[in-house]
Tab-separated table of C-alpha atoms and ligand atoms in Angstrom:
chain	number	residue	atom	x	y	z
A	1	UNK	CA	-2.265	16.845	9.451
A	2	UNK	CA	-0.542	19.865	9.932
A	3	UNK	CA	2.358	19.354	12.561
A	4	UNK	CA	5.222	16.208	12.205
A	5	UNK	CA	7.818	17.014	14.558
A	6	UNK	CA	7.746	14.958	17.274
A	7	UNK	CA	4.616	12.781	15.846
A	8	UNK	CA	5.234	9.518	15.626
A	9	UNK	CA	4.574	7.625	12.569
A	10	UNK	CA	4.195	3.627	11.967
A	11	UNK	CA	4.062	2.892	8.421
A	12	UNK	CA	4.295	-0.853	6.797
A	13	UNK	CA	6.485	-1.759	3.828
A	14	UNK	CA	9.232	0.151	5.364
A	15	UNK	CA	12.351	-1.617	3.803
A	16	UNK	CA	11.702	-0.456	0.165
A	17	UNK	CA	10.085	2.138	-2.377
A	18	UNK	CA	7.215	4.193	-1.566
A	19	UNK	CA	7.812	3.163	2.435
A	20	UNK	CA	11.326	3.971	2.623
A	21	UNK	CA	10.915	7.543	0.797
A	22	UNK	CA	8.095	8.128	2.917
A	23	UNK	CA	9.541	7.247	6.292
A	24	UNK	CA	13.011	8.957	5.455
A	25	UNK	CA	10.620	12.445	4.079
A	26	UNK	CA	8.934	11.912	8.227
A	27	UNK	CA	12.454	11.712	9.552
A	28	UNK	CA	13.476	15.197	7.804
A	29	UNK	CA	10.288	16.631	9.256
A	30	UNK	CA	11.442	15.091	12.904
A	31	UNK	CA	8.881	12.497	13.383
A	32	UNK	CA	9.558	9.583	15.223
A	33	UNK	CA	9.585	6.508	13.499
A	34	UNK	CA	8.395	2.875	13.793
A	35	UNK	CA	9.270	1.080	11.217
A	36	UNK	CA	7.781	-2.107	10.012
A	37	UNK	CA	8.435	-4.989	7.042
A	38	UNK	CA	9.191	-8.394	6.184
A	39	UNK	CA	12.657	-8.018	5.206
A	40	UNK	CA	14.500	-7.424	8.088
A	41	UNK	CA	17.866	-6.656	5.933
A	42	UNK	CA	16.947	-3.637	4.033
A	43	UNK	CA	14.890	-2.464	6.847
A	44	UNK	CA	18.092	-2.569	8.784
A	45	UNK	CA	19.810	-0.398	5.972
A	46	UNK	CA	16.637	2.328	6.042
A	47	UNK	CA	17.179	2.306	10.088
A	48	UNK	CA	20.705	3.054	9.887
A	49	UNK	CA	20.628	5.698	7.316
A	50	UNK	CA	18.061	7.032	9.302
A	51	UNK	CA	18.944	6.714	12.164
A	52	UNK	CA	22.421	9.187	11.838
A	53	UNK	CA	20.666	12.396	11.118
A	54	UNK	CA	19.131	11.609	15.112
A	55	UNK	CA	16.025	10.573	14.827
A	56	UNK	CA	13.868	8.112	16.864
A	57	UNK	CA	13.658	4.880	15.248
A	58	UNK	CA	12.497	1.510	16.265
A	59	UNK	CA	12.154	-1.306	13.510
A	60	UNK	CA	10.262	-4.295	13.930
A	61	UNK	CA	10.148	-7.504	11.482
A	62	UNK	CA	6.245	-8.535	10.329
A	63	UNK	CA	4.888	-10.495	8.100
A	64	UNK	CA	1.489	-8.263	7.998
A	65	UNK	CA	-0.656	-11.283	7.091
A	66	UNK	CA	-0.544	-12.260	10.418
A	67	UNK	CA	-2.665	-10.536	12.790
A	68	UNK	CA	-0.571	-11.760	15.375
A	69	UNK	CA	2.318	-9.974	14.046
A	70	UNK	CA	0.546	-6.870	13.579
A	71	UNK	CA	-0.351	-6.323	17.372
A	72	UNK	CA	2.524	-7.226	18.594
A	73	UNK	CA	4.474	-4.292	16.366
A	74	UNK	CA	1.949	-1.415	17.371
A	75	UNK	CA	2.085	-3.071	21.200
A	76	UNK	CA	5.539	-2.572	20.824
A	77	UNK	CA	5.547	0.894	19.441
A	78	UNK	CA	3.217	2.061	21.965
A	79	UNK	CA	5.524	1.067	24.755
A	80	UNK	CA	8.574	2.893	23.181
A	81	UNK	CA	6.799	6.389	21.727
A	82	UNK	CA	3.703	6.169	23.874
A	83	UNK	CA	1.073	6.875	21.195
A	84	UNK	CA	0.619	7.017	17.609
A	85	UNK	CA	-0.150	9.892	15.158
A	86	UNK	CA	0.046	8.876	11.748
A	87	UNK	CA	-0.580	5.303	10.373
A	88	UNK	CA	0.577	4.318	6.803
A	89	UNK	CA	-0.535	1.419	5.666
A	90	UNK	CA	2.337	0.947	2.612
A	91	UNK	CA	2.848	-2.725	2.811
A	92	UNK	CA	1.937	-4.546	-0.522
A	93	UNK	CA	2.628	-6.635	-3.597
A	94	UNK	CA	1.510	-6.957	-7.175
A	95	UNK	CA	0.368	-9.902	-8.936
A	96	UNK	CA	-0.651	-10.152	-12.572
A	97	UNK	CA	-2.423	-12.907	-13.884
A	98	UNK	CA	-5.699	-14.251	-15.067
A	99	UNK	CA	-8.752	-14.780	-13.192
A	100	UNK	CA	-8.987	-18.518	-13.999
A	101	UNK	CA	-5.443	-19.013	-13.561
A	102	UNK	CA	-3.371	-17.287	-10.799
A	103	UNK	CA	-3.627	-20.115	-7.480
A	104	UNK	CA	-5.791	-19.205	-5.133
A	105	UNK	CA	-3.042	-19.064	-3.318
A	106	UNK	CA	-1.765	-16.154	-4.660
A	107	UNK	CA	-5.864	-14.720	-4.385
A	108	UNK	CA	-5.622	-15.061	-0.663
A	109	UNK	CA	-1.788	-13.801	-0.578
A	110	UNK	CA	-2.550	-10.537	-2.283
A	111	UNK	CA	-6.032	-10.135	-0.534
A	112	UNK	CA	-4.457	-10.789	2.817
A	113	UNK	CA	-1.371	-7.917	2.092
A	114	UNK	CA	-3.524	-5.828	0.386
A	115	UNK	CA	-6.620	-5.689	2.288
A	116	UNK	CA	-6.385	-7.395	5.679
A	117	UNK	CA	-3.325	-5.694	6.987
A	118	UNK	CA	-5.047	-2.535	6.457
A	119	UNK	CA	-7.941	-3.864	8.429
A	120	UNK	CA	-4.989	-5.464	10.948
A	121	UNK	CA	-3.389	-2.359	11.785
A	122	UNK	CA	-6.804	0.113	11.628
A	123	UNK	CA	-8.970	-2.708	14.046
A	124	UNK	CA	-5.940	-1.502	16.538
A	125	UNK	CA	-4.945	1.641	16.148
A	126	UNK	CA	-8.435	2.855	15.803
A	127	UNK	CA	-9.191	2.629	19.276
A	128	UNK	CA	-6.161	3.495	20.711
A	129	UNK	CA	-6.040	7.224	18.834
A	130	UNK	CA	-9.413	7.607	19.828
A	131	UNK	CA	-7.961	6.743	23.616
A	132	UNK	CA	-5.295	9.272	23.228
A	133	UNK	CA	-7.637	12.146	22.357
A	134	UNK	CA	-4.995	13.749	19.842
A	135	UNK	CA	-5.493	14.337	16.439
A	136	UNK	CA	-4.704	10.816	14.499
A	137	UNK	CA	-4.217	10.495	10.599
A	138	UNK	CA	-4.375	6.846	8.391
A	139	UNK	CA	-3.431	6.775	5.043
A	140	UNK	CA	-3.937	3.613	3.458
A	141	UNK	CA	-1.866	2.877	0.252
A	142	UNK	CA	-3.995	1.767	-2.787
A	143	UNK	CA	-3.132	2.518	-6.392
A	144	UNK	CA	-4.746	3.930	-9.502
A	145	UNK	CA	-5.560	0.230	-9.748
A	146	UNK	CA	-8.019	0.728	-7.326
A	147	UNK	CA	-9.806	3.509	-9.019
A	148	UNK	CA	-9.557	1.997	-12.886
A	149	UNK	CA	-9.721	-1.700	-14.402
A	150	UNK	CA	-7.595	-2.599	-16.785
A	151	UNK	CA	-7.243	-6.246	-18.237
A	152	UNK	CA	-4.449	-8.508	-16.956
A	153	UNK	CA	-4.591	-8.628	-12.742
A	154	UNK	CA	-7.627	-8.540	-11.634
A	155	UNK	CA	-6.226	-9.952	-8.253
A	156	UNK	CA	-4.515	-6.252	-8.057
A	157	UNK	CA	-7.652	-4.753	-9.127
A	158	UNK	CA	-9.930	-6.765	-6.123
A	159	UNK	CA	-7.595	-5.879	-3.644
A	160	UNK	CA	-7.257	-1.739	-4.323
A	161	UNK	CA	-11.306	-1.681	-5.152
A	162	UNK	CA	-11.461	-3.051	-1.573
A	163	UNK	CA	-8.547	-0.862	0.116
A	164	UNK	CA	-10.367	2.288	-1.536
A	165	UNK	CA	-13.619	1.412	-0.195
A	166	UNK	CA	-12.539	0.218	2.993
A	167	UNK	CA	-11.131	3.433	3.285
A	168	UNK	CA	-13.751	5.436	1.954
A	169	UNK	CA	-16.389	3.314	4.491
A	170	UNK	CA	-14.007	4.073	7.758
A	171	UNK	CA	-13.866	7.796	6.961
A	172	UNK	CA	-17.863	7.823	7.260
A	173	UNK	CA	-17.508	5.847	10.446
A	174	UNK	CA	-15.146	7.656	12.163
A	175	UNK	CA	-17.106	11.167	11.216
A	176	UNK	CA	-20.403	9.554	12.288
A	177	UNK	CA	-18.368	8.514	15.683
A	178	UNK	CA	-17.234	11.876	16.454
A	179	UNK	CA	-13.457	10.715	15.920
A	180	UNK	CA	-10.823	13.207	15.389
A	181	UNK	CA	-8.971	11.176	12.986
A	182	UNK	CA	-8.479	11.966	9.072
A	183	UNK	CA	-8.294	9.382	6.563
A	184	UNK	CA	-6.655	9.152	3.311
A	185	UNK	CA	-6.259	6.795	0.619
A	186	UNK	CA	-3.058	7.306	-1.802
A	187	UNK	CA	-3.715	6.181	-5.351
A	188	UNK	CA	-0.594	6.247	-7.594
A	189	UNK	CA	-0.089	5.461	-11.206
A	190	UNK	CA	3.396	3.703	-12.310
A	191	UNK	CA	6.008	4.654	-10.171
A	192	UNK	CA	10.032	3.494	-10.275
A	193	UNK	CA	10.220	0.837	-6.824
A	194	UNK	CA	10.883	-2.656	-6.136
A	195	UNK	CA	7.227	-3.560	-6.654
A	196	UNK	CA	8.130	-5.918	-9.398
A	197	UNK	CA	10.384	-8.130	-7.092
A	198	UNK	CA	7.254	-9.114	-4.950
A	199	UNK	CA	8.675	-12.880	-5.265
A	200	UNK	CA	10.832	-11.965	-3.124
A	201	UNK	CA	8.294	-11.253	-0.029
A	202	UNK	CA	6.405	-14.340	-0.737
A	203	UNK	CA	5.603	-15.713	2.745
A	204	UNK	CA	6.338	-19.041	4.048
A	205	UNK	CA	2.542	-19.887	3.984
A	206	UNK	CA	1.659	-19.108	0.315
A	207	UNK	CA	4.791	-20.459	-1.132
A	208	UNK	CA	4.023	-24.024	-2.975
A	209	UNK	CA	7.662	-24.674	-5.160
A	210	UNK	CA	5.717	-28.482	-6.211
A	211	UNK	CA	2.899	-25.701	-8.623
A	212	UNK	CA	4.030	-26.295	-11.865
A	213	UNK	CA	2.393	-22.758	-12.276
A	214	UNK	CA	5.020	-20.900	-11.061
A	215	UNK	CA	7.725	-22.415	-13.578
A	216	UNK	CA	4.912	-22.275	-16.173
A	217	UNK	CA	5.307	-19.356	-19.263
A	218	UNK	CA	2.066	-17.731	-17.591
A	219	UNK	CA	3.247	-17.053	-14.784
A	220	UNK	CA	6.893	-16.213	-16.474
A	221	UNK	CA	4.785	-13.342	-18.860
A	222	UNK	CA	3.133	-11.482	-15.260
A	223	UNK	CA	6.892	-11.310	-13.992
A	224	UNK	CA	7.964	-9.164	-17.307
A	225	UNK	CA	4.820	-7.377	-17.503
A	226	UNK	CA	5.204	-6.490	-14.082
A	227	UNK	CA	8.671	-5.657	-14.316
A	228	UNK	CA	8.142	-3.372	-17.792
A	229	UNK	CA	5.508	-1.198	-15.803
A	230	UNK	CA	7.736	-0.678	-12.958
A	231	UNK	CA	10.724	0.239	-14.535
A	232	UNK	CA	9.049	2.244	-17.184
A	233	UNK	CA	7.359	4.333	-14.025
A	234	UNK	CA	7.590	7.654	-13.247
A	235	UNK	CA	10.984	8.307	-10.808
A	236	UNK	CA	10.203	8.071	-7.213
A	237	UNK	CA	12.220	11.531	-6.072
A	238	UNK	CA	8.806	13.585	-5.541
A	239	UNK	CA	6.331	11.091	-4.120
A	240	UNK	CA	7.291	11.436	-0.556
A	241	UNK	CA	6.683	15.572	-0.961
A	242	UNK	CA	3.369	14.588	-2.778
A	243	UNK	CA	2.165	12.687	0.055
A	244	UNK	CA	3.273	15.133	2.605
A	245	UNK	CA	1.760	17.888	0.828
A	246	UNK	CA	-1.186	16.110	0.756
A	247	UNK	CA	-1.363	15.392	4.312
A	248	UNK	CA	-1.077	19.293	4.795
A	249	UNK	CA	-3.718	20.004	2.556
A	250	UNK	CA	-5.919	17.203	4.134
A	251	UNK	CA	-6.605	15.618	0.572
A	252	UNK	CA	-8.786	12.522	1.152
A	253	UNK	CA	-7.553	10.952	-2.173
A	254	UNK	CA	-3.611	11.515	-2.763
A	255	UNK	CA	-3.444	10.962	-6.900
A	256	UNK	CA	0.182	11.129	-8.513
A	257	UNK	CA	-0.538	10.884	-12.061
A	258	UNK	CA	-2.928	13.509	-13.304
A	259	UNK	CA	-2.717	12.173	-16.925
A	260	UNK	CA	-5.058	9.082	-15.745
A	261	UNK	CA	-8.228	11.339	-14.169
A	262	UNK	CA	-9.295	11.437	-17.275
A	263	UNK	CA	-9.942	7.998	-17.409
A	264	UNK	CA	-11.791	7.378	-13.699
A	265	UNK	CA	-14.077	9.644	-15.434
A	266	UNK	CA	-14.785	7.434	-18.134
A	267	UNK	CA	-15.163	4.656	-15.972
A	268	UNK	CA	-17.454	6.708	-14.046
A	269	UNK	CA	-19.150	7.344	-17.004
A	270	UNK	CA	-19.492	4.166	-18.461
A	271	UNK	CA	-20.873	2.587	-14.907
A	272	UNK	CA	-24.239	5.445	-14.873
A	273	UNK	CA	-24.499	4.255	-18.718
A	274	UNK	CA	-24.734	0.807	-17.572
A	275	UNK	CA	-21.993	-0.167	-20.005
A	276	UNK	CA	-19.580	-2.825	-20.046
A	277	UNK	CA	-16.115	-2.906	-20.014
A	278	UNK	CA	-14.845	-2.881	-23.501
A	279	UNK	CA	-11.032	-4.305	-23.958
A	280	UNK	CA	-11.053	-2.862	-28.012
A	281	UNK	CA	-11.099	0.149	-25.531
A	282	UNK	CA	-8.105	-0.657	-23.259
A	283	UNK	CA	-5.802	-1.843	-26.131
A	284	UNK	CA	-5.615	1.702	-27.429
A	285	UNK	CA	-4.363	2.925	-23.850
A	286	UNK	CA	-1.912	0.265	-22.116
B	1	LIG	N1	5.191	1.256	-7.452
B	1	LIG	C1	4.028	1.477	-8.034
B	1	LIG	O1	3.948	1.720	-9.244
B	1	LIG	C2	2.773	1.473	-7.219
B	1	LIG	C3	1.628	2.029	-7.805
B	1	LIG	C4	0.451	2.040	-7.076
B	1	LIG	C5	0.420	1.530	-5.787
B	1	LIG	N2	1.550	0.995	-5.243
B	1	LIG	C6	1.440	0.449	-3.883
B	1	LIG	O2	2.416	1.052	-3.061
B	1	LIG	C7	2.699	0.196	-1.954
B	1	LIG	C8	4.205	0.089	-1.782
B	1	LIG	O3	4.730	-0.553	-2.924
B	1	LIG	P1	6.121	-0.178	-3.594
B	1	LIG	O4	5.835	0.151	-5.005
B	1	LIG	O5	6.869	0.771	-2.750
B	1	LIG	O6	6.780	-1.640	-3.620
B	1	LIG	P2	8.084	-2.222	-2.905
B	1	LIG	O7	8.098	-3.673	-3.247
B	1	LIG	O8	9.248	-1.385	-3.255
B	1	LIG	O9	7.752	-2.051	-1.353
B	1	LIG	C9	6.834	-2.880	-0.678
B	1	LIG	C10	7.364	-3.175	0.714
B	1	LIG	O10	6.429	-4.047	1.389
B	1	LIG	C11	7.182	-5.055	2.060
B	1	LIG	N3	6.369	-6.262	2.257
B	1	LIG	C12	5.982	-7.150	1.314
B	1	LIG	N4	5.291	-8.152	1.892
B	1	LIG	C13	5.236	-7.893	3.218
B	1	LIG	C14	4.645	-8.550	4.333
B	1	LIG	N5	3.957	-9.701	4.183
B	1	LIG	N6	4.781	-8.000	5.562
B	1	LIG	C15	5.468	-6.842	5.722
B	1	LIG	N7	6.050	-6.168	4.710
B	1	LIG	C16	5.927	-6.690	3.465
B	1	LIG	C17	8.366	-5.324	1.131
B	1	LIG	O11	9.431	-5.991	1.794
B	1	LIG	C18	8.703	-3.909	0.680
B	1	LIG	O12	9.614	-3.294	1.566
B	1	LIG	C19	2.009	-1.134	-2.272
B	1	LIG	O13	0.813	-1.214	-1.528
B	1	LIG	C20	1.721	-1.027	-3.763
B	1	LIG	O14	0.620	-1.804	-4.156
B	1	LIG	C21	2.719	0.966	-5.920
């Protein structure tokens, strides 16, 4: 993607973090924005900031679980800015927490943020850049987690495998179709946000206060492990000029921490050896 002014961009997980630096970095480039999360407050707050420098800016409030919700936001964007050029799919959350013990209703919380409102927002944006016959870009936000396993949340890990290959799977798709749209898939390390306050965004439908899980010293431990990675990130100040730099140099796979490449290569590695994964491995590294 070479041009922003005047594009318009709808990106998810507006309100906080990687979404707000992102959609304020699209405002200084005089984009238009539509603006999209759960927590209508501090998406209110990211509005009005960005709103005074005099750019376009609509904000809707979605819980992007719900298909539902989804449409109704890019219906509603379509009838204000008339198209749209550049999808982010930001909107997500972070749960740590054992295979055998996290609820499944956290399993089908993170799969459903993760994964399905990626698929949510592509199943209907797809065809409608494809309709406008302009150039369209998607860039789906998955992590480093998606890329490497580590022990500890393999919930995390399921969901960013899946958001890298469903990315990965469209892009073949939409060459074979003869779309002119670009894909990318954004794959940070660590990074300073409010990731670790996920609780926060927990949606009526996956919240169960009767689980004695969530007051249990499991569940307690994920909290401060997720909270010591965050914090202990790197700063957020040049992610937004990463991503945009990216976008200019139509990188399929946007990666903000060099220091871990070496490590996808081991994985790599270790998969055409057939080998397992090996935590004695792991507890040397994090
Ligand atoms: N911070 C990191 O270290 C890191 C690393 C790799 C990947 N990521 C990914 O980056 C993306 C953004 O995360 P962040 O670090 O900026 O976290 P964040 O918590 O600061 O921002 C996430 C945003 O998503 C919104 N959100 C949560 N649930 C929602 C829902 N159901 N519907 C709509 N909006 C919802 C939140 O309100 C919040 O504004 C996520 O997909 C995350 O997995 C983050």
């Amino acid at each position: 993607m070479q041009e922003f002014k005047n594009k318009v961009m709808f990106i998810t997980g507006a309100a906080h973090g990687f979404g707000e630096v992102i959609a304020k970095a699209g405002a200084q480039r005089g984009m238009k924005l539509a603006l999209v999360d759960i927590d209508g407050a501090a998406l209110q707050n990211v509005a009005q900031s960005i709103s005074k420098t005099g750019t376009s800016v609509i904000t809707m409030v979605a819980d992007v679980t719900k298909e539902a919700e989804v449409d109704e936001a890019i219906d509603q964007t379509v009838e204000t800015f008339g198209q749209i050029d550049l999808l982010i799919n930001n909107a997500g959350i972070a749960l740590a927490g054992r295979m055998w013990e996290l609820p499944t209703r956290d399993w089908e919380w993170i799969l459903h943020i993760n994964v399905m409102a990626q698929v949510y927002t592509m199943k209907k944006v797809i065809p409608l850049m494809m309709a406008q016959k302009t150039h369209g870009t998607i860039l789906n936000v998955a992590s480093i987690a998606g890329l490497l396993d580590t022990p500890g949340m393999p919930a995390y890990h399921a969901s960013k495998f899946a958001s890298v290959g469903l990315t990965e799977a469209t892009a073949y798709d939409l060459q074979r179709a003869g779309a002119d749209i670009e894909m990318h898939v954004m794959c940070p390390g660590f990074v300073q946000t409010d990731l670790y306050h996920t609780e926060n965004h927990r949606p009526d439908q996956y919240q169960d206060k009767q689980d004695p899980y969530y007051q249990s010293e499991v569940f307690e431990k994920g909290q401060q492990v997720a909270k010591y990675v965050i914090t202990n990130g790197k700063p957020i100040d040049t992610i937004a000029d990463t991503v945009f730099k990216a976008l200019e140099d139509n990188e399929f796979y946007i990666l903000t921490h060099p220091e871990f490449n070496p490590l996808i290569q081991d994985r790599v590695n270790r998969i055409v050896n057939h080998g397992a994964p090996d935590v004695h491995v792991m507890d040397g590294l994090m």
